[in-house]
Amino acid sequence: MDGVTSGVRATARVRARADGRGGTALPVLAGEGPLALRRVRAHGAEARVMLVGAMSGPLGGDRLAVEAEAGAGARLHVGSAAATIALPGQAKDAARYDVRLTVGADAELRWLPEQLISAQGSELAVTTRADVAAGGRLVLREEQALGRAGERPGRLTSRLSVYAGGRALLEQELSCGPGAPGGWDGPAVLAGCRAVGQLVVVRPEFGESPVAARPLGESAALTPLPGPGVLVTALGADALRVRRVLDEALREFG
């Protein structure tokens, strides 16, 4: 293959299982290429893993993927050591970053990476899908920053899908930057903001006692999903302001 046009292919995989002693084991913890996984100190029954970028990227033409599974009764927390920066590369193709999350019955998965930064000249498509079994719990945070300080953003398309008990709770897509459909930075979408974030929380009790929709300040809102989940969406002038809103929501619901 011509490395100039093909880019890097890499998948990181983590599987968590209840160990039968009140804790969580990690029978699979494997990274590839720019995606390295490191186990860190556990918190009670929860196993914790950090995603560490071993190389720059994703670059143009890269195909990266992360698969995280919390089996029945397991508790898994996945974070990242630093922000992910989408950069232009030698390859002309857009980069792809696919995240697949699976939560078993009576299991909990907390997916809390740092923000994704879309640097000028980059083109990246991100897809995140979470499948939660009946009785499972999920906390999922995504944050995107449009460009680094003082620069225009790259092209970024982000699709988020969440299913609980085989039923769709959320299907959402956002496309922004050069070449995106017109109006992405207008008042109906980002309203000129440079950062956007989502927090999805799935808990069985939300199906029995839905949370009421309400605004969270001037540029954020809480929306109940059609099932055992809630969505918090926040906009901000920068990633720090978005994180503050999502952290507050995380303390209340997560």
PDB file of N, CA and C in Angstrom, residues 6-63:
ATOM      1  N   SER A   6      -2.984   5.835   2.034  1.00  0.00           N
ATOM      2  CA  SER A   6      -3.764   4.880   2.820  1.00  0.00           C
ATOM      3  C   SER A   6      -4.005   5.317   4.253  1.00  0.00           C
ATOM      4  N   GLY A   7      -3.052   6.003   4.887  1.00  0.00           N
ATOM      5  CA  GLY A   7      -3.203   6.372   6.280  1.00  0.00           C
ATOM      6  C   GLY A   7      -2.993   5.186   7.203  1.00  0.00           C
ATOM      7  N   VAL A   8      -3.222   5.416   8.486  1.00  0.00           N
ATOM      8  CA  VAL A   8      -3.007   4.399   9.521  1.00  0.00           C
ATOM      9  C   VAL A   8      -4.323   3.711   9.847  1.00  0.00           C
ATOM     10  N   ARG A   9      -4.269   2.376  10.015  1.00  0.00           N
ATOM     11  CA  ARG A   9      -5.415   1.602  10.490  1.00  0.00           C
ATOM     12  C   ARG A   9      -5.081   1.063  11.874  1.00  0.00           C
ATOM     13  N   ALA A  10      -5.916   1.361  12.866  1.00  0.00           N
ATOM     14  CA  ALA A  10      -5.636   0.900  14.226  1.00  0.00           C
ATOM     15  C   ALA A  10      -6.935   0.803  15.016  1.00  0.00           C
ATOM     16  N   THR A  11      -7.012  -0.217  15.877  1.00  0.00           N
ATOM     17  CA  THR A  11      -8.165  -0.411  16.750  1.00  0.00           C
ATOM     18  C   THR A  11      -7.685  -0.708  18.163  1.00  0.00           C
ATOM     19  N   ALA A  12      -8.254  -0.034  19.145  1.00  0.00           N
ATOM     20  CA  ALA A  12      -7.982  -0.309  20.553  1.00  0.00           C
ATOM     21  C   ALA A  12      -9.213  -0.999  21.141  1.00  0.00           C
ATOM     22  N   ARG A  13      -8.972  -2.051  21.949  1.00  0.00           N
ATOM     23  CA  ARG A  13     -10.079  -2.834  22.501  1.00  0.00           C
ATOM     24  C   ARG A  13      -9.895  -3.013  24.006  1.00  0.00           C
ATOM     25  N   VAL A  14     -11.002  -2.812  24.731  1.00  0.00           N
ATOM     26  CA  VAL A  14     -11.000  -3.085  26.169  1.00  0.00           C
ATOM     27  C   VAL A  14     -12.283  -3.827  26.505  1.00  0.00           C
ATOM     28  N   ARG A  15     -12.134  -4.936  27.256  1.00  0.00           N
ATOM     29  CA  ARG A  15     -13.269  -5.730  27.706  1.00  0.00           C
ATOM     30  C   ARG A  15     -13.194  -5.835  29.224  1.00  0.00           C
ATOM     31  N   ALA A  16     -14.290  -5.509  29.880  1.00  0.00           N
ATOM     32  CA  ALA A  16     -14.351  -5.578  31.339  1.00  0.00           C
ATOM     33  C   ALA A  16     -15.342  -6.658  31.742  1.00  0.00           C
ATOM     34  N   ARG A  17     -14.985  -7.433  32.794  1.00  0.00           N
ATOM     35  CA  ARG A  17     -15.840  -8.498  33.300  1.00  0.00           C
ATOM     36  C   ARG A  17     -15.862  -8.453  34.826  1.00  0.00           C
ATOM     37  N   ALA A  18     -17.023  -8.731  35.409  1.00  0.00           N
ATOM     38  CA  ALA A  18     -17.083  -8.856  36.869  1.00  0.00           C
ATOM     39  C   ALA A  18     -16.198 -10.008  37.294  1.00  0.00           C
ATOM     40  N   ASP A  19     -15.380  -9.800  38.340  1.00  0.00           N
ATOM     41  CA  ASP A  19     -14.404 -10.827  38.727  1.00  0.00           C
ATOM     42  C   ASP A  19     -14.941 -11.809  39.760  1.00  0.00           C
ATOM     43  N   GLY A  20     -16.192 -11.654  40.178  1.00  0.00           N
ATOM     44  CA  GLY A  20     -16.774 -12.574  41.149  1.00  0.00           C
ATOM     45  C   GLY A  20     -16.395 -12.274  42.581  1.00  0.00           C
ATOM     46  N   ARG A  21     -15.608 -11.244  42.802  1.00  0.00           N
ATOM     47  CA  ARG A  21     -15.170 -10.873  44.156  1.00  0.00           C
ATOM     48  C   ARG A  21     -15.545  -9.422  44.468  1.00  0.00           C
ATOM     49  N   GLY A  22     -16.489  -8.887  43.712  1.00  0.00           N
ATOM     50  CA  GLY A  22     -16.915  -7.508  43.933  1.00  0.00           C
ATOM     51  C   GLY A  22     -16.117  -6.485  43.165  1.00  0.00           C
ATOM     52  N   GLY A  23     -15.235  -6.925  42.277  1.00  0.00           N
ATOM     53  CA  GLY A  23     -14.439  -6.005  41.477  1.00  0.00           C
ATOM     54  C   GLY A  23     -14.637  -6.248  39.996  1.00  0.00           C
ATOM     55  N   THR A  24     -13.788  -5.642  39.186  1.00  0.00           N
ATOM     56  CA  THR A  24     -13.880  -5.747  37.729  1.00  0.00           C
ATOM     57  C   THR A  24     -12.520  -6.114  37.158  1.00  0.00           C
ATOM     58  N   ALA A  25     -12.493  -7.156  36.335  1.00  0.00           N
ATOM     59  CA  ALA A  25     -11.273  -7.591  35.659  1.00  0.00           C
ATOM     60  C   ALA A  25     -11.266  -7.084  34.223  1.00  0.00           C
ATOM     61  N   LEU A  26     -10.091  -7.005  33.634  1.00  0.00           N
ATOM     62  CA  LEU A  26      -9.928  -6.561  32.254  1.00  0.00           C
ATOM     63  C   LEU A  26      -9.244  -7.668  31.450  1.00  0.00           C
ATOM     64  N   PRO A  27      -9.995  -8.667  30.986  1.00  0.00           N
ATOM     65  CA  PRO A  27      -9.372  -9.751  30.222  1.00  0.00           C
ATOM     66  C   PRO A  27      -8.818  -9.322  28.877  1.00  0.00           C
ATOM     67  N   VAL A  28      -9.312  -8.195  28.339  1.00  0.00           N
ATOM     68  CA  VAL A  28      -8.792  -7.664  27.081  1.00  0.00           C
ATOM     69  C   VAL A  28      -8.447  -6.197  27.280  1.00  0.00           C
ATOM     70  N   LEU A  29      -7.204  -5.861  26.984  1.00  0.00           N
ATOM     71  CA  LEU A  29      -6.735  -4.469  27.040  1.00  0.00           C
ATOM     72  C   LEU A  29      -5.638  -4.351  25.993  1.00  0.00           C
ATOM     73  N   ALA A  30      -6.022  -3.969  24.787  1.00  0.00           N
ATOM     74  CA  ALA A  30      -5.084  -4.029  23.665  1.00  0.00           C
ATOM     75  C   ALA A  30      -5.199  -2.773  22.810  1.00  0.00           C
ATOM     76  N   GLY A  31      -4.072  -2.124  22.580  1.00  0.00           N
ATOM     77  CA  GLY A  31      -4.020  -0.958  21.718  1.00  0.00           C
ATOM     78  C   GLY A  31      -3.219  -1.251  20.463  1.00  0.00           C
ATOM     79  N   GLU A  32      -3.339  -0.358  19.483  1.00  0.00           N
ATOM     80  CA  GLU A  32      -2.592  -0.479  18.235  1.00  0.00           C
ATOM     81  C   GLU A  32      -2.153   0.908  17.779  1.00  0.00           C
ATOM     82  N   GLY A  33      -1.004   0.967  17.124  1.00  0.00           N
ATOM     83  CA  GLY A  33      -0.562   2.202  16.490  1.00  0.00           C
ATOM     84  C   GLY A  33      -0.655   3.398  17.403  1.00  0.00           C
ATOM     85  N   PRO A  34      -1.409   4.423  17.006  1.00  0.00           N
ATOM     86  CA  PRO A  34      -1.501   5.645  17.816  1.00  0.00           C
ATOM     87  C   PRO A  34      -2.427   5.512  19.015  1.00  0.00           C
ATOM     88  N   LEU A  35      -3.093   4.375  19.178  1.00  0.00           N
ATOM     89  CA  LEU A  35      -4.057   4.179  20.264  1.00  0.00           C
ATOM     90  C   LEU A  35      -3.474   3.221  21.300  1.00  0.00           C
ATOM     91  N   ALA A  36      -3.039   3.757  22.418  1.00  0.00           N
ATOM     92  CA  ALA A  36      -2.488   2.944  23.502  1.00  0.00           C
ATOM     93  C   ALA A  36      -3.438   3.006  24.691  1.00  0.00           C
ATOM     94  N   LEU A  37      -3.611   1.877  25.374  1.00  0.00           N
ATOM     95  CA  LEU A  37      -4.478   1.786  26.543  1.00  0.00           C
ATOM     96  C   LEU A  37      -3.649   1.487  27.782  1.00  0.00           C
ATOM     97  N   ARG A  38      -3.931   2.170  28.869  1.00  0.00           N
ATOM     98  CA  ARG A  38      -3.217   1.961  30.120  1.00  0.00           C
ATOM     99  C   ARG A  38      -4.218   1.793  31.258  1.00  0.00           C
ATOM    100  N   ARG A  39      -4.060   0.745  32.037  1.00  0.00           N
ATOM    101  CA  ARG A  39      -4.908   0.581  33.214  1.00  0.00           C
ATOM    102  C   ARG A  39      -4.350   1.463  34.324  1.00  0.00           C
ATOM    103  N   VAL A  40      -5.237   2.170  35.022  1.00  0.00           N
ATOM    104  CA  VAL A  40      -4.849   3.025  36.139  1.00  0.00           C
ATOM    105  C   VAL A  40      -5.550   2.523  37.394  1.00  0.00           C
ATOM    106  N   ARG A  41      -5.283   3.172  38.506  1.00  0.00           N
ATOM    107  CA  ARG A  41      -5.799   2.701  39.788  1.00  0.00           C
ATOM    108  C   ARG A  41      -7.326   2.597  39.772  1.00  0.00           C
ATOM    109  N   ALA A  42      -7.835   1.473  40.244  1.00  0.00           N
ATOM    110  CA  ALA A  42      -9.276   1.245  40.288  1.00  0.00           C
ATOM    111  C   ALA A  42      -9.919   2.131  41.349  1.00  0.00           C
ATOM    112  N   HIS A  43     -11.205   2.358  41.192  1.00  0.00           N
ATOM    113  CA  HIS A  43     -11.975   3.125  42.169  1.00  0.00           C
ATOM    114  C   HIS A  43     -13.098   2.214  42.664  1.00  0.00           C
ATOM    115  N   GLY A  44     -12.912   1.607  43.804  1.00  0.00           N
ATOM    116  CA  GLY A  44     -13.881   0.649  44.307  1.00  0.00           C
ATOM    117  C   GLY A  44     -14.004  -0.524  43.353  1.00  0.00           C
ATOM    118  N   ALA A  45     -15.236  -0.844  42.931  1.00  0.00           N
ATOM    119  CA  ALA A  45     -15.472  -1.947  41.997  1.00  0.00           C
ATOM    120  C   ALA A  45     -15.222  -1.557  40.553  1.00  0.00           C
ATOM    121  N   GLU A  46     -14.902  -0.285  40.310  1.00  0.00           N
ATOM    122  CA  GLU A  46     -14.765   0.226  38.953  1.00  0.00           C
ATOM    123  C   GLU A  46     -13.329   0.120  38.455  1.00  0.00           C
ATOM    124  N   ALA A  47     -13.129  -0.573  37.328  1.00  0.00           N
ATOM    125  CA  ALA A  47     -11.833  -0.583  36.657  1.00  0.00           C
ATOM    126  C   ALA A  47     -11.703   0.689  35.826  1.00  0.00           C
ATOM    127  N   ARG A  48     -10.492   1.250  35.796  1.00  0.00           N
ATOM    128  CA  ARG A  48     -10.286   2.504  35.075  1.00  0.00           C
ATOM    129  C   ARG A  48      -9.177   2.353  34.052  1.00  0.00           C
ATOM    130  N   VAL A  49      -9.432   2.893  32.857  1.00  0.00           N
ATOM    131  CA  VAL A  49      -8.511   2.779  31.733  1.00  0.00           C
ATOM    132  C   VAL A  49      -8.332   4.156  31.117  1.00  0.00           C
ATOM    133  N   MET A  50      -7.095   4.463  30.728  1.00  0.00           N
ATOM    134  CA  MET A  50      -6.805   5.721  30.042  1.00  0.00           C
ATOM    135  C   MET A  50      -6.382   5.429  28.612  1.00  0.00           C
ATOM    136  N   LEU A  51      -6.933   6.194  27.677  1.00  0.00           N
ATOM    137  CA  LEU A  51      -6.534   6.129  26.284  1.00  0.00           C
ATOM    138  C   LEU A  51      -5.433   7.162  26.065  1.00  0.00           C
ATOM    139  N   VAL A  52      -4.279   6.678  25.625  1.00  0.00           N
ATOM    140  CA  VAL A  52      -3.100   7.535  25.478  1.00  0.00           C
ATOM    141  C   VAL A  52      -2.726   7.597  24.002  1.00  0.00           C
ATOM    142  N   GLY A  53      -2.611   8.792  23.453  1.00  0.00           N
ATOM    143  CA  GLY A  53      -2.192   8.937  22.060  1.00  0.00           C
ATOM    144  C   GLY A  53      -0.702   8.714  21.928  1.00  0.00           C
ATOM    145  N   ALA A  54      -0.312   7.641  21.231  1.00  0.00           N
ATOM    146  CA  ALA A  54       1.105   7.331  21.058  1.00  0.00           C
ATOM    147  C   ALA A  54       1.712   8.041  19.850  1.00  0.00           C
ATOM    148  N   MET A  55       0.867   8.618  18.993  1.00  0.00           N
ATOM    149  CA  MET A  55       1.314   9.337  17.807  1.00  0.00           C
ATOM    150  C   MET A  55       0.347  10.491  17.564  1.00  0.00           C
ATOM    151  N   SER A  56       0.735  11.419  16.697  1.00  0.00           N
ATOM    152  CA  SER A  56      -0.173  12.510  16.321  1.00  0.00           C
ATOM    153  C   SER A  56      -1.333  11.944  15.520  1.00  0.00           C
ATOM    154  N   GLY A  57      -2.471  12.575  15.641  1.00  0.00           N
ATOM    155  CA  GLY A  57      -3.580  12.149  14.814  1.00  0.00           C
ATOM    156  C   GLY A  57      -4.894  12.234  15.549  1.00  0.00           C
ATOM    157  N   PRO A  58      -5.955  11.905  14.822  1.00  0.00           N
ATOM    158  CA  PRO A  58      -5.983  11.312  13.483  1.00  0.00           C
ATOM    159  C   PRO A  58      -5.595  12.303  12.383  1.00  0.00           C
ATOM    160  N   LEU A  59      -4.843  11.776  11.407  1.00  0.00           N
ATOM    161  CA  LEU A  59      -4.442  12.537  10.233  1.00  0.00           C
ATOM    162  C   LEU A  59      -5.299  12.109   9.051  1.00  0.00           C
ATOM    163  N   GLY A  60      -5.256  12.897   7.986  1.00  0.00           N
ATOM    164  CA  GLY A  60      -6.018  12.570   6.795  1.00  0.00           C
ATOM    165  C   GLY A  60      -5.741  11.152   6.323  1.00  0.00           C
ATOM    166  N   GLY A  61      -6.788  10.378   6.057  1.00  0.00           N
ATOM    167  CA  GLY A  61      -6.658   9.004   5.598  1.00  0.00           C
ATOM    168  C   GLY A  61      -6.614   7.970   6.693  1.00  0.00           C
ATOM    169  N   ASP A  62      -6.449   8.373   7.962  1.00  0.00           N
ATOM    170  CA  ASP A  62      -6.405   7.410   9.073  1.00  0.00           C
ATOM    171  C   ASP A  62      -7.777   6.789   9.302  1.00  0.00           C
ATOM    172  N   ARG A  63      -7.774   5.543   9.765  1.00  0.00           N
ATOM    173  CA  ARG A  63      -8.994   4.844  10.163  1.00  0.00           C
ATOM    174  C   ARG A  63      -8.749   4.287  11.567  1.00  0.00           C
TER     175      ARG A  63
END
